[in-house]
PDB file of C-alpha atoms in Angstrom:
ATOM      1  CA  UNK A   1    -115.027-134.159-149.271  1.00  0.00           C
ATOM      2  CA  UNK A   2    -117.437-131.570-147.401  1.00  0.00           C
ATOM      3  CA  UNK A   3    -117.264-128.346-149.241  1.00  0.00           C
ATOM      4  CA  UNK A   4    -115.248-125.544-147.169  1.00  0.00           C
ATOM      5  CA  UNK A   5    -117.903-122.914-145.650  1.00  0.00           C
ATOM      6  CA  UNK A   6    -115.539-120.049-147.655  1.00  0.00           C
ATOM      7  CA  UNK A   7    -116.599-122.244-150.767  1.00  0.00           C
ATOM      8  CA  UNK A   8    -119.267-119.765-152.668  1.00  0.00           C
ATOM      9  CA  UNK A   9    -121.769-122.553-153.923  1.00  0.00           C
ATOM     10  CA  UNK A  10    -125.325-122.062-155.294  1.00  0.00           C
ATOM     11  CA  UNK A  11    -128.937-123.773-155.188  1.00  0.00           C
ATOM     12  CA  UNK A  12    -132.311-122.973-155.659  1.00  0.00           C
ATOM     13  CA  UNK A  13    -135.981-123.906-155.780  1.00  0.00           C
ATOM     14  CA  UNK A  14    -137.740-124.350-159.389  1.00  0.00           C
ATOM     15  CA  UNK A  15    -141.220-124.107-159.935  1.00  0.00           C
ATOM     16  CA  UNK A  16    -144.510-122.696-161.206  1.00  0.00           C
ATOM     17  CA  UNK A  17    -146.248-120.816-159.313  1.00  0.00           C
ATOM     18  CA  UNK A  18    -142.766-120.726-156.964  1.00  0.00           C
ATOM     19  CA  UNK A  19    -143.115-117.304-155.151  1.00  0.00           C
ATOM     20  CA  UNK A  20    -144.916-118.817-152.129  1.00  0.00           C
ATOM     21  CA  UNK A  21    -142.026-121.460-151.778  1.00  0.00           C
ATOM     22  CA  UNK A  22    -140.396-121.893-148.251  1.00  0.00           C
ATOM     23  CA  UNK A  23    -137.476-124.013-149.466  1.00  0.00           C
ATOM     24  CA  UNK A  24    -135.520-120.251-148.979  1.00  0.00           C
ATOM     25  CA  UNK A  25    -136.104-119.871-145.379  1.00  0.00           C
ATOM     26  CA  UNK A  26    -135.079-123.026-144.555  1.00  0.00           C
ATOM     27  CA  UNK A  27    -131.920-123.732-146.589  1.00  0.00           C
ATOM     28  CA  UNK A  28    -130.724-120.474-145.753  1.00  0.00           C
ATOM     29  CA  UNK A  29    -130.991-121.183-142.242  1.00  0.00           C
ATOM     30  CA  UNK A  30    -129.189-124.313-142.721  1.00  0.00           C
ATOM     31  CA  UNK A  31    -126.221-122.436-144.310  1.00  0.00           C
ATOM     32  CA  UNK A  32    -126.325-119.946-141.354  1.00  0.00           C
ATOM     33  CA  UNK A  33    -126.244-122.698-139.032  1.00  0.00           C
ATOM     34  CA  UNK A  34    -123.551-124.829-140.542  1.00  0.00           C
ATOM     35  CA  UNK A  35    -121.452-121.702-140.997  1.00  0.00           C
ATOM     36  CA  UNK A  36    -121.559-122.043-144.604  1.00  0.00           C
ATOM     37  CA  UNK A  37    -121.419-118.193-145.657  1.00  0.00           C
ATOM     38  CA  UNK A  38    -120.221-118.579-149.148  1.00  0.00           C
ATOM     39  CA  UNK A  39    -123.488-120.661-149.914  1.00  0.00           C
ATOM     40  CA  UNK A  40    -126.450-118.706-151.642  1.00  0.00           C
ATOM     41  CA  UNK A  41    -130.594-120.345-152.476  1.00  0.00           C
ATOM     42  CA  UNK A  42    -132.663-118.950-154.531  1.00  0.00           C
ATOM     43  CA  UNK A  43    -135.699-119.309-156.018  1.00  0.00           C
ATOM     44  CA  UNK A  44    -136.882-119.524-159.863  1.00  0.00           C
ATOM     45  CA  UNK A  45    -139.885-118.875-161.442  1.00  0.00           C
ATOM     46  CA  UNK A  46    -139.438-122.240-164.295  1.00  0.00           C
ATOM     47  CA  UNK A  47    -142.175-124.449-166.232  1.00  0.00           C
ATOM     48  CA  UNK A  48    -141.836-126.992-168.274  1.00  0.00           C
ATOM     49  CA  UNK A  49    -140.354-125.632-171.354  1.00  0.00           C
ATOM     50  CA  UNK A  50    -138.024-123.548-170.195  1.00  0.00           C
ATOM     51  CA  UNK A  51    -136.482-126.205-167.864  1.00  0.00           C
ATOM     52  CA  UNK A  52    -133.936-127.628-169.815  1.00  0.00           C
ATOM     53  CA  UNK A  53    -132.473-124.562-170.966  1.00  0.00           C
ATOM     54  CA  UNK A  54    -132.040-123.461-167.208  1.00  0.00           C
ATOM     55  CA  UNK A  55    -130.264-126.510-166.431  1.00  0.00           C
ATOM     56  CA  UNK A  56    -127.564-126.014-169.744  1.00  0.00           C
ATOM     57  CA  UNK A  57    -127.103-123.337-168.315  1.00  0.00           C
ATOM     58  CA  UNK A  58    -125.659-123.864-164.787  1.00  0.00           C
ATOM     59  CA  UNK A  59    -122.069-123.116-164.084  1.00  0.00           C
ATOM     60  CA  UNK A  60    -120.037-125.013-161.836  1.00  0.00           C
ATOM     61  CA  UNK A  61    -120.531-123.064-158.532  1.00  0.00           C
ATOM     62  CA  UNK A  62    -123.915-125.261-158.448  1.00  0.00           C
ATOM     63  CA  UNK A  63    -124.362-127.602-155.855  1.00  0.00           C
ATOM     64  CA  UNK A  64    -128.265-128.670-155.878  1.00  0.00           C
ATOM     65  CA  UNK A  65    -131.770-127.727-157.358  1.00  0.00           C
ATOM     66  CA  UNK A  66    -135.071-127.975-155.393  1.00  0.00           C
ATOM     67  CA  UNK A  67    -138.044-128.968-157.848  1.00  0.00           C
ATOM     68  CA  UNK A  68    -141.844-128.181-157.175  1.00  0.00           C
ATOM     69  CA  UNK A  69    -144.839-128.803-159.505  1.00  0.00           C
ATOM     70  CA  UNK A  70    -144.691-128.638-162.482  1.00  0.00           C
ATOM     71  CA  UNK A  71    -141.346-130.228-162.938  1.00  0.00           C
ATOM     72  CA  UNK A  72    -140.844-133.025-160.878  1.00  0.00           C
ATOM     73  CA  UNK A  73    -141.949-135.741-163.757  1.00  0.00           C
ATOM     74  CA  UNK A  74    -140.500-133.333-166.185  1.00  0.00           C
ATOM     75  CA  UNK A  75    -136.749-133.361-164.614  1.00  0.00           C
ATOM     76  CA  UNK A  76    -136.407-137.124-165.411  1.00  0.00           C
ATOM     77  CA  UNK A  77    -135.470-137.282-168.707  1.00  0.00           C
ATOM     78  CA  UNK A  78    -132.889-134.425-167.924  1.00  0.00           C
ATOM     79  CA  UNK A  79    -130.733-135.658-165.110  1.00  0.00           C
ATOM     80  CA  UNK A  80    -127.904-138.765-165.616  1.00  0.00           C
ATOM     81  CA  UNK A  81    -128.860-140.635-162.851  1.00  0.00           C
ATOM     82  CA  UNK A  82    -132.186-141.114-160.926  1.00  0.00           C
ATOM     83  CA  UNK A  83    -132.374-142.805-156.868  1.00  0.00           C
ATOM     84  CA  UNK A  84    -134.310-146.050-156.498  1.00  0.00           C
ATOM     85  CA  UNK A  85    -136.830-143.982-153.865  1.00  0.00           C
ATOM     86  CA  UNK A  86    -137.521-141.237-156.639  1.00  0.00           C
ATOM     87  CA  UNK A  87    -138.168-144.374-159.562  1.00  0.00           C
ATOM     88  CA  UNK A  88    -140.650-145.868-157.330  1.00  0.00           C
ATOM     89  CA  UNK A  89    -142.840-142.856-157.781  1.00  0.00           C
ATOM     90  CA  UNK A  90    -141.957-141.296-161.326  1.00  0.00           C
ATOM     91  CA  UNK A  91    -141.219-138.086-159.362  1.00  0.00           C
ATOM     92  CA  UNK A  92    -138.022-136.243-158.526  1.00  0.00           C
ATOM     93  CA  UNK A  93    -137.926-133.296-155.954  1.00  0.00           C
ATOM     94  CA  UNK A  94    -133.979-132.936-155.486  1.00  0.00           C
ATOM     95  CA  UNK A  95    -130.950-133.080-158.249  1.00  0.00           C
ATOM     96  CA  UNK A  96    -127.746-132.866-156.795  1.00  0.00           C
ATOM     97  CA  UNK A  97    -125.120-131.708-159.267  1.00  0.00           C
ATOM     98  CA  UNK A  98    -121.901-133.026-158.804  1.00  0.00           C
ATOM     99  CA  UNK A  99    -118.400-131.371-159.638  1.00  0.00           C
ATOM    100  CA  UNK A 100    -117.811-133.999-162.974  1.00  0.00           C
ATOM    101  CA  UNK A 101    -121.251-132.269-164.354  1.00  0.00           C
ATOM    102  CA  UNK A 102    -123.520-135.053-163.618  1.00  0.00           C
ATOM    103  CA  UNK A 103    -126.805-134.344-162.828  1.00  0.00           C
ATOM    104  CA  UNK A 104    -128.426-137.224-159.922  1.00  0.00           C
ATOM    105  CA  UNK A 105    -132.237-136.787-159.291  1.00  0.00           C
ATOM    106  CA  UNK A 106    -133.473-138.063-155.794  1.00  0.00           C
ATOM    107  CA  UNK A 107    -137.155-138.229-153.856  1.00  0.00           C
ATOM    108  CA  UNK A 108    -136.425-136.411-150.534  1.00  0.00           C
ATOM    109  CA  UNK A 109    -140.323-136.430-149.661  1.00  0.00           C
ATOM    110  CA  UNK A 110    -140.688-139.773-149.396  1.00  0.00           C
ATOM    111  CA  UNK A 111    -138.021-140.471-146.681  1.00  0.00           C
ATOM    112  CA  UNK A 112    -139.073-136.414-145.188  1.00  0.00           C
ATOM    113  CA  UNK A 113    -142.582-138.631-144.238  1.00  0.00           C
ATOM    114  CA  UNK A 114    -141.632-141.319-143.016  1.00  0.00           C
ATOM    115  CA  UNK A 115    -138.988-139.521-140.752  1.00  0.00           C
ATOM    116  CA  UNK A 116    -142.107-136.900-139.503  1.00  0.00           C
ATOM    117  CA  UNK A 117    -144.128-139.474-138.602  1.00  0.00           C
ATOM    118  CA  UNK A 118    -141.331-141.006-136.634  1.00  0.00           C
ATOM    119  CA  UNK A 119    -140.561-137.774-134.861  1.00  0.00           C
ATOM    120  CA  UNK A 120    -144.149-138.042-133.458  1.00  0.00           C
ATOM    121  CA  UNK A 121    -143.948-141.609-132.784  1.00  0.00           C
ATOM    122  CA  UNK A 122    -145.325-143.415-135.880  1.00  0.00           C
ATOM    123  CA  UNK A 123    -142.783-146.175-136.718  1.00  0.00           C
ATOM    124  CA  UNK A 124    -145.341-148.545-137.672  1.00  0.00           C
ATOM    125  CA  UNK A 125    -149.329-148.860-138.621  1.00  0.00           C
ATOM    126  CA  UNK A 126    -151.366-152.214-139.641  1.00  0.00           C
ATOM    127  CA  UNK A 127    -153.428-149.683-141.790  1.00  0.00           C
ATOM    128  CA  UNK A 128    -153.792-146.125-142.847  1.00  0.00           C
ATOM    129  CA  UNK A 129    -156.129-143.695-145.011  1.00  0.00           C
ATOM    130  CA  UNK A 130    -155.407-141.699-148.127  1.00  0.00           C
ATOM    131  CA  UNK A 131    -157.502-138.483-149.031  1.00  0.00           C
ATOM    132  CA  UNK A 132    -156.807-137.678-152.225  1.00  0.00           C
ATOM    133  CA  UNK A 133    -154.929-139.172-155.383  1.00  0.00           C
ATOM    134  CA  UNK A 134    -152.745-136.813-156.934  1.00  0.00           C
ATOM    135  CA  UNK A 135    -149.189-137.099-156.804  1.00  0.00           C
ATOM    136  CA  UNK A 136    -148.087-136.392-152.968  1.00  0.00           C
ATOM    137  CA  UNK A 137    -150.655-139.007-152.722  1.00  0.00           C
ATOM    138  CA  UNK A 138    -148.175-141.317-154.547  1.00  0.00           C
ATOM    139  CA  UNK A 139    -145.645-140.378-152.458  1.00  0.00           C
ATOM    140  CA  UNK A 140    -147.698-141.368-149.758  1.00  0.00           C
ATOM    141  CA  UNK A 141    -148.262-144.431-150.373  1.00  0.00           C
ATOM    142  CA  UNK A 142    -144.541-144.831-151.046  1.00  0.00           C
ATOM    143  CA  UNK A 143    -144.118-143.821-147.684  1.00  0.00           C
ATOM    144  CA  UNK A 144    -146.597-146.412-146.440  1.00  0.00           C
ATOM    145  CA  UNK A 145    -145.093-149.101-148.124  1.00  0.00           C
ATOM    146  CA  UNK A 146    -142.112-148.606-145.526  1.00  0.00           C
ATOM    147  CA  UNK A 147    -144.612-148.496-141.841  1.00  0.00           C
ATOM    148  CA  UNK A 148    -147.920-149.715-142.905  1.00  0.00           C
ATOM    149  CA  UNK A 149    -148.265-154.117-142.729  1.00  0.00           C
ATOM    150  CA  UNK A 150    -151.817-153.687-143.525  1.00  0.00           C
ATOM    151  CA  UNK A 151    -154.333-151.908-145.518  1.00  0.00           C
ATOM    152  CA  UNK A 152    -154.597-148.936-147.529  1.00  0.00           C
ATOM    153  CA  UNK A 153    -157.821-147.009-148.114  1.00  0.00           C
ATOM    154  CA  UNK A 154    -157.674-144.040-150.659  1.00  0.00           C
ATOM    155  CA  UNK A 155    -160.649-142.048-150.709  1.00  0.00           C
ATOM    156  CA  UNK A 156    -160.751-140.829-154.555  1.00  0.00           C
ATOM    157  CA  UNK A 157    -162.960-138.261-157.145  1.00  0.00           C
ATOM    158  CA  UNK A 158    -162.966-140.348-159.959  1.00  0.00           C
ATOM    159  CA  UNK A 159    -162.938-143.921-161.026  1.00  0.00           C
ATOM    160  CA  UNK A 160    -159.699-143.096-163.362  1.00  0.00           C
ATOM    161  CA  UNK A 161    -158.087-141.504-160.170  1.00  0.00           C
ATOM    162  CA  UNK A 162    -159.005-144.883-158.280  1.00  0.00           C
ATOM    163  CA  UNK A 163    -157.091-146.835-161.075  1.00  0.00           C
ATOM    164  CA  UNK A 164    -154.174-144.746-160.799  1.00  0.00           C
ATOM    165  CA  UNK A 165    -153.873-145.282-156.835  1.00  0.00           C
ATOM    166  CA  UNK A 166    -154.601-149.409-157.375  1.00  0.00           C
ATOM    167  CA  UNK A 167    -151.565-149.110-160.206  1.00  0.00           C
ATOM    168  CA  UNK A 168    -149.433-146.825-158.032  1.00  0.00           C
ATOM    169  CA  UNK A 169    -150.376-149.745-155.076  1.00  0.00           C
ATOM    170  CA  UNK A 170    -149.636-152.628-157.114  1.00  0.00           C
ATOM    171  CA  UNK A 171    -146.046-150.911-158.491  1.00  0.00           C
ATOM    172  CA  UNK A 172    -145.317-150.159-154.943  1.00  0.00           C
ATOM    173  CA  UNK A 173    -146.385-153.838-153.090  1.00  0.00           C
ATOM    174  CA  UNK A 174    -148.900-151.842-150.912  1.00  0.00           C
ATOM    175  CA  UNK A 175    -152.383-153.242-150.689  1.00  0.00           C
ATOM    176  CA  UNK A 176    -154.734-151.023-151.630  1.00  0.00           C
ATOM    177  CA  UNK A 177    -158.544-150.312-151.581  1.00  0.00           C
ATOM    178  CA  UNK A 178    -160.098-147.434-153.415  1.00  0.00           C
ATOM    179  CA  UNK A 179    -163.242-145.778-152.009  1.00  0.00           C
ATOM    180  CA  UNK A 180    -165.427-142.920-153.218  1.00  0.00           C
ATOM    181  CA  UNK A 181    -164.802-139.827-151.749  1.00  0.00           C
ATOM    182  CA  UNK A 182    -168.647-139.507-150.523  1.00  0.00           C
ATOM    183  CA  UNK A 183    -167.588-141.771-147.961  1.00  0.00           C
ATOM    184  CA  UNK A 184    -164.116-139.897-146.838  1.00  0.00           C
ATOM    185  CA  UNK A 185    -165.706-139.830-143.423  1.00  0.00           C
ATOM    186  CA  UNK A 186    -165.188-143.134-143.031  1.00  0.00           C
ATOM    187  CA  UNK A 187    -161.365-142.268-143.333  1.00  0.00           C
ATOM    188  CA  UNK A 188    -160.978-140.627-140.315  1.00  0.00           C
ATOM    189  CA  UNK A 189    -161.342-143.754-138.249  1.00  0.00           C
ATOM    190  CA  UNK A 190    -158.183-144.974-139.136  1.00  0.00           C
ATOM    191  CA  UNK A 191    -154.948-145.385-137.082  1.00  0.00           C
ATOM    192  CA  UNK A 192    -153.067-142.979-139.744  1.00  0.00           C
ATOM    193  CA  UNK A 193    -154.708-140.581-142.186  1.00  0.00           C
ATOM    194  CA  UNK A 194    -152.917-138.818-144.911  1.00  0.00           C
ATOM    195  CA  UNK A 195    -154.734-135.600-146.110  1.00  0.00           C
ATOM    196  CA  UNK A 196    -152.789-134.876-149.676  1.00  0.00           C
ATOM    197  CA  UNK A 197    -155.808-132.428-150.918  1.00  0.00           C
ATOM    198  CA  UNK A 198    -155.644-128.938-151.991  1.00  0.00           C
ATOM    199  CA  UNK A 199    -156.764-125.957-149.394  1.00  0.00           C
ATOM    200  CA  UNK A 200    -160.540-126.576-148.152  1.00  0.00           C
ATOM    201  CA  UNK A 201    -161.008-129.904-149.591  1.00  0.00           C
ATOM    202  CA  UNK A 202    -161.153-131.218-146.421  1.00  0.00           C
ATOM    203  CA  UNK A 203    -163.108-128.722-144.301  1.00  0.00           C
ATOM    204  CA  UNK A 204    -166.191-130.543-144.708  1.00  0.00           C
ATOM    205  CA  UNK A 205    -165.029-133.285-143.017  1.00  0.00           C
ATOM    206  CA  UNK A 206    -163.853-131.564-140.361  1.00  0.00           C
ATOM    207  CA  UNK A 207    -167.206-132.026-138.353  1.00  0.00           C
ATOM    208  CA  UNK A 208    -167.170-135.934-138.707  1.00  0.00           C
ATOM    209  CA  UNK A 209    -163.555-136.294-136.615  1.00  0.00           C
ATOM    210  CA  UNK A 210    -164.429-139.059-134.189  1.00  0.00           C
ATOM    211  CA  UNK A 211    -164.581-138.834-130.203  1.00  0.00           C
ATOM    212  CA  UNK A 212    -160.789-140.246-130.333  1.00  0.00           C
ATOM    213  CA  UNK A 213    -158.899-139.716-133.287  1.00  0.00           C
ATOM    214  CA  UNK A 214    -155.679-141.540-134.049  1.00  0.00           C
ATOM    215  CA  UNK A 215    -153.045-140.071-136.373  1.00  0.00           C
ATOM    216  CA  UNK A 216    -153.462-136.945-139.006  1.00  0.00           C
ATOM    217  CA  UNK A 217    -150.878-136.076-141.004  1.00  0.00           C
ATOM    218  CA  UNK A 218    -152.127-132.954-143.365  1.00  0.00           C
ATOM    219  CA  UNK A 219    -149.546-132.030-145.600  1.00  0.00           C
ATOM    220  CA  UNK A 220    -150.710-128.377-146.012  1.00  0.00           C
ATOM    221  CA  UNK A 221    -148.840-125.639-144.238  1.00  0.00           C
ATOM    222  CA  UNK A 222    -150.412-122.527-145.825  1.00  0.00           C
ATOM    223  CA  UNK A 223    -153.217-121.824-144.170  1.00  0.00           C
ATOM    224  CA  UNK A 224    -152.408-123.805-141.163  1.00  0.00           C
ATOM    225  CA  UNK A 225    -154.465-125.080-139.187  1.00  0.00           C
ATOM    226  CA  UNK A 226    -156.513-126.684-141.406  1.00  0.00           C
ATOM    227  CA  UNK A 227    -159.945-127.174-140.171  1.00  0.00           C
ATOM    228  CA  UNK A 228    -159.252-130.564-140.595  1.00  0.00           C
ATOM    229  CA  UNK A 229    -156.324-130.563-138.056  1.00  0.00           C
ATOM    230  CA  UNK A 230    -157.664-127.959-135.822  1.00  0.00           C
ATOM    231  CA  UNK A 231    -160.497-130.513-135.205  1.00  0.00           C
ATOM    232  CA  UNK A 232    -158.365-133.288-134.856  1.00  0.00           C
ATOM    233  CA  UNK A 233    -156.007-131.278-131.917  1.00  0.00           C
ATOM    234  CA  UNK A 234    -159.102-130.551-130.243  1.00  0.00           C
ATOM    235  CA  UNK A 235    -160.592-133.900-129.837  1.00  0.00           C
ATOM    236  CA  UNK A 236    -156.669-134.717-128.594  1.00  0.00           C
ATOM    237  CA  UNK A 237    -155.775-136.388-131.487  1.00  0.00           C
ATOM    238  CA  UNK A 238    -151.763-136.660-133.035  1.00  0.00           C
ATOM    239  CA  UNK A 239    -151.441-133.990-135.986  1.00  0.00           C
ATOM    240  CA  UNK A 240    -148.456-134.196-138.067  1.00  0.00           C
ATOM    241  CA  UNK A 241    -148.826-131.075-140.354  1.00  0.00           C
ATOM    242  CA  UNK A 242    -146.986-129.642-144.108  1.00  0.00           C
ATOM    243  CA  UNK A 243    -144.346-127.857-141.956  1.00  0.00           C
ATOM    244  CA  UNK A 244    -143.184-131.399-140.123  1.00  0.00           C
ATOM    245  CA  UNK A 245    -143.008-132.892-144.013  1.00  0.00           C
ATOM    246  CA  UNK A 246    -141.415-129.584-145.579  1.00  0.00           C
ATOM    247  CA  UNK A 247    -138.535-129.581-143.208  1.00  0.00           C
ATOM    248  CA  UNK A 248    -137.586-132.900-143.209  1.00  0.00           C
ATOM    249  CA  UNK A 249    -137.470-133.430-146.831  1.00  0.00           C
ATOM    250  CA  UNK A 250    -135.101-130.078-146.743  1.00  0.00           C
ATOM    251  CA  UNK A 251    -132.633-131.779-144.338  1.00  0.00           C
ATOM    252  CA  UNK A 252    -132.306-134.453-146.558  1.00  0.00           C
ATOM    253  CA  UNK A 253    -131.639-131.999-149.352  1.00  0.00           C
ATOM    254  CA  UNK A 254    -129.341-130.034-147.616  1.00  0.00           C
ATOM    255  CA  UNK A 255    -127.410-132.792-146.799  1.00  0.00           C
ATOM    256  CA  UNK A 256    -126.931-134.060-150.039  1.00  0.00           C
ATOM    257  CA  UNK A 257    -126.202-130.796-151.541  1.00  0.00           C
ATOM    258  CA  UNK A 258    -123.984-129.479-148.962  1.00  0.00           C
ATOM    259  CA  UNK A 259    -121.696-132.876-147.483  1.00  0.00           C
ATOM    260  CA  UNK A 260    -122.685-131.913-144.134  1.00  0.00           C
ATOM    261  CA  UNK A 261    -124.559-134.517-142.102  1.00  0.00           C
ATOM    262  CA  UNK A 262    -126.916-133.654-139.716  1.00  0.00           C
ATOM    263  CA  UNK A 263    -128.432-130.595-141.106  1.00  0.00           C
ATOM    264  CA  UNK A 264    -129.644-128.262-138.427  1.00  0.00           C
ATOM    265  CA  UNK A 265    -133.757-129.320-138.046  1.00  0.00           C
ATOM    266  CA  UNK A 266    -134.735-127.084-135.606  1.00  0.00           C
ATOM    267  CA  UNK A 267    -133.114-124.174-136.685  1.00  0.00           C
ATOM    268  CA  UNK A 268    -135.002-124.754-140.215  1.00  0.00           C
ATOM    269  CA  UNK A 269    -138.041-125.276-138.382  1.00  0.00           C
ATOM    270  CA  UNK A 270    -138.108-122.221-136.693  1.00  0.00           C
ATOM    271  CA  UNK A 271    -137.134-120.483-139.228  1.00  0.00           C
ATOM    272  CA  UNK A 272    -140.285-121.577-141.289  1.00  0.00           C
ATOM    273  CA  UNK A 273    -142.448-121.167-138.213  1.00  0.00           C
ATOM    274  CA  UNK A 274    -141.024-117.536-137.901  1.00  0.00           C
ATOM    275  CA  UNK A 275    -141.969-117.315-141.724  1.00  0.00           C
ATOM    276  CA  UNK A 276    -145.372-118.453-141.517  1.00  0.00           C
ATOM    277  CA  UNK A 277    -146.351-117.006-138.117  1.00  0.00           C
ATOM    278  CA  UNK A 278    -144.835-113.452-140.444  1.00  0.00           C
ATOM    279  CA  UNK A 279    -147.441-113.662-143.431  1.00  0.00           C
TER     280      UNK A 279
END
């Protein structure tokens, strides 16, 4: 049963570093919006070690944790239950605590991709580009495994980080293709491209974009635009950016925590806009 909106309920966002975290904004739009005014999300400050203490420690009025790095490998040994989608990728981003005390860890980033690429069209690619290998690059690839019938190029560092992507490609049935990173240029000729790299990685290859670009999706949102996208927009090319995949994995949250099906999107969108457009 959907909880009452008089119900006071709690959630938050865990993380290290965690003050930059929107995950605020836009569940607390989502209560606002679904008229859920007993509700209350906050956000923790929480590594490793002092994870499973903070967990023991929740009372009952908790309805649903957020997780950011460093935690989401960390959380697995510590919930009861873990979602097929969150297996896949050794990585959990959502626990939903239920009122028997049981503790279920999901993936809401995968299916938050998938579902901003299909907002701007992309239900299905015969191949797609990776820059970067680090773990949203997993989760990419996860994501690919559910549009893309073809082949995957990541565009990787480090043989080791090339071995991890061909594992992570083989564990997921994608086909994959590791190339060096020297070559990333080559990337952007591709029907999709997935930027998972930190700030500025990418900025160098912002002067390479071709004539007419296909699909970016950058998953950075702070600074925004990156070079990379700003580029890509210019030349008229599709940019799906960090906002598109941060709200849509939050809807998914906030409907498993809360009951209530659909959460509000473009209220939690504009709130984050509003947020961003404010720092």
């Amino acid at each position: 049963m959907p909880p009452r909106a008089t119900d006071a309920r709690r959630a938050a966002v865990l993380g290290s570093p965690i003050a930059h975290s929107l995950s605020p904004v836009l569940h607390r739009a989502a209560y606002e919006a679904l008229g859920l005014g007993g509700w209350s999300y906050d956000r923790f400050e929480i590594d490793e070690a002092a994870l499973p203490g903070f967990l023991d420690g929740l009372g009952p009025e908790w309805a649903g944790l957020s997780l950011t790095m460093p935690l989401k490998r960390a959380v697995i040994p510590l919930v009861d239950e873990i979602s097929d989608t969150a297996a896949a990728v050794d990585a959990v981003n959502t626990v939903v605590l239920t009122e028997d005390g049981r503790r279920l860890g999901d993936n809401t980033d995968i299916p938050g991709m998938v579902a901003a690429l299909r907002e701007h069209g992309i239900e299905e690619v015969d191949s797609a580009a990776i820059l970067g290998a680090g773990a949203t690059a997993s989760s990419a690839l996860a994501a690919l495994s559910r549009i893309c019938t073809g082949e995957v190029v990541a565009y990787v560092r480090s043989e080791a980080r090339a071995a991890e992507m061909r594992q992570w490609g083989e564990r997921l049935e994608v086909d994959v293709r590791t190339a060096d990173w020297a070559d990333a240029e080559q990337a952007l000729r591709a029907p999709l491209v997935i930027a998972t790299t930190p700030a500025g990685t990418t900025d160098a290859l912002a002067a390479a974009v071709p004539e007419r670009p296909a699909t970016l999706f950058d998953v950075l949102y702070d600074p925004w635009p990156t070079e990379l996208a700003a580029r890509w927009s210019m030349f008229g090319g599709a940019v799906v950016g960090g906002l598109d995949l941060l709200v849509h994995q939050a809807v998914l949250q906030v409907e498993r925590m809360t009951g209530r099906s659909p959460a509000p999107l473009e209220a939690m969108r504009h709130a984050g806009e509003k947020a961003l457009a404010g720092r």
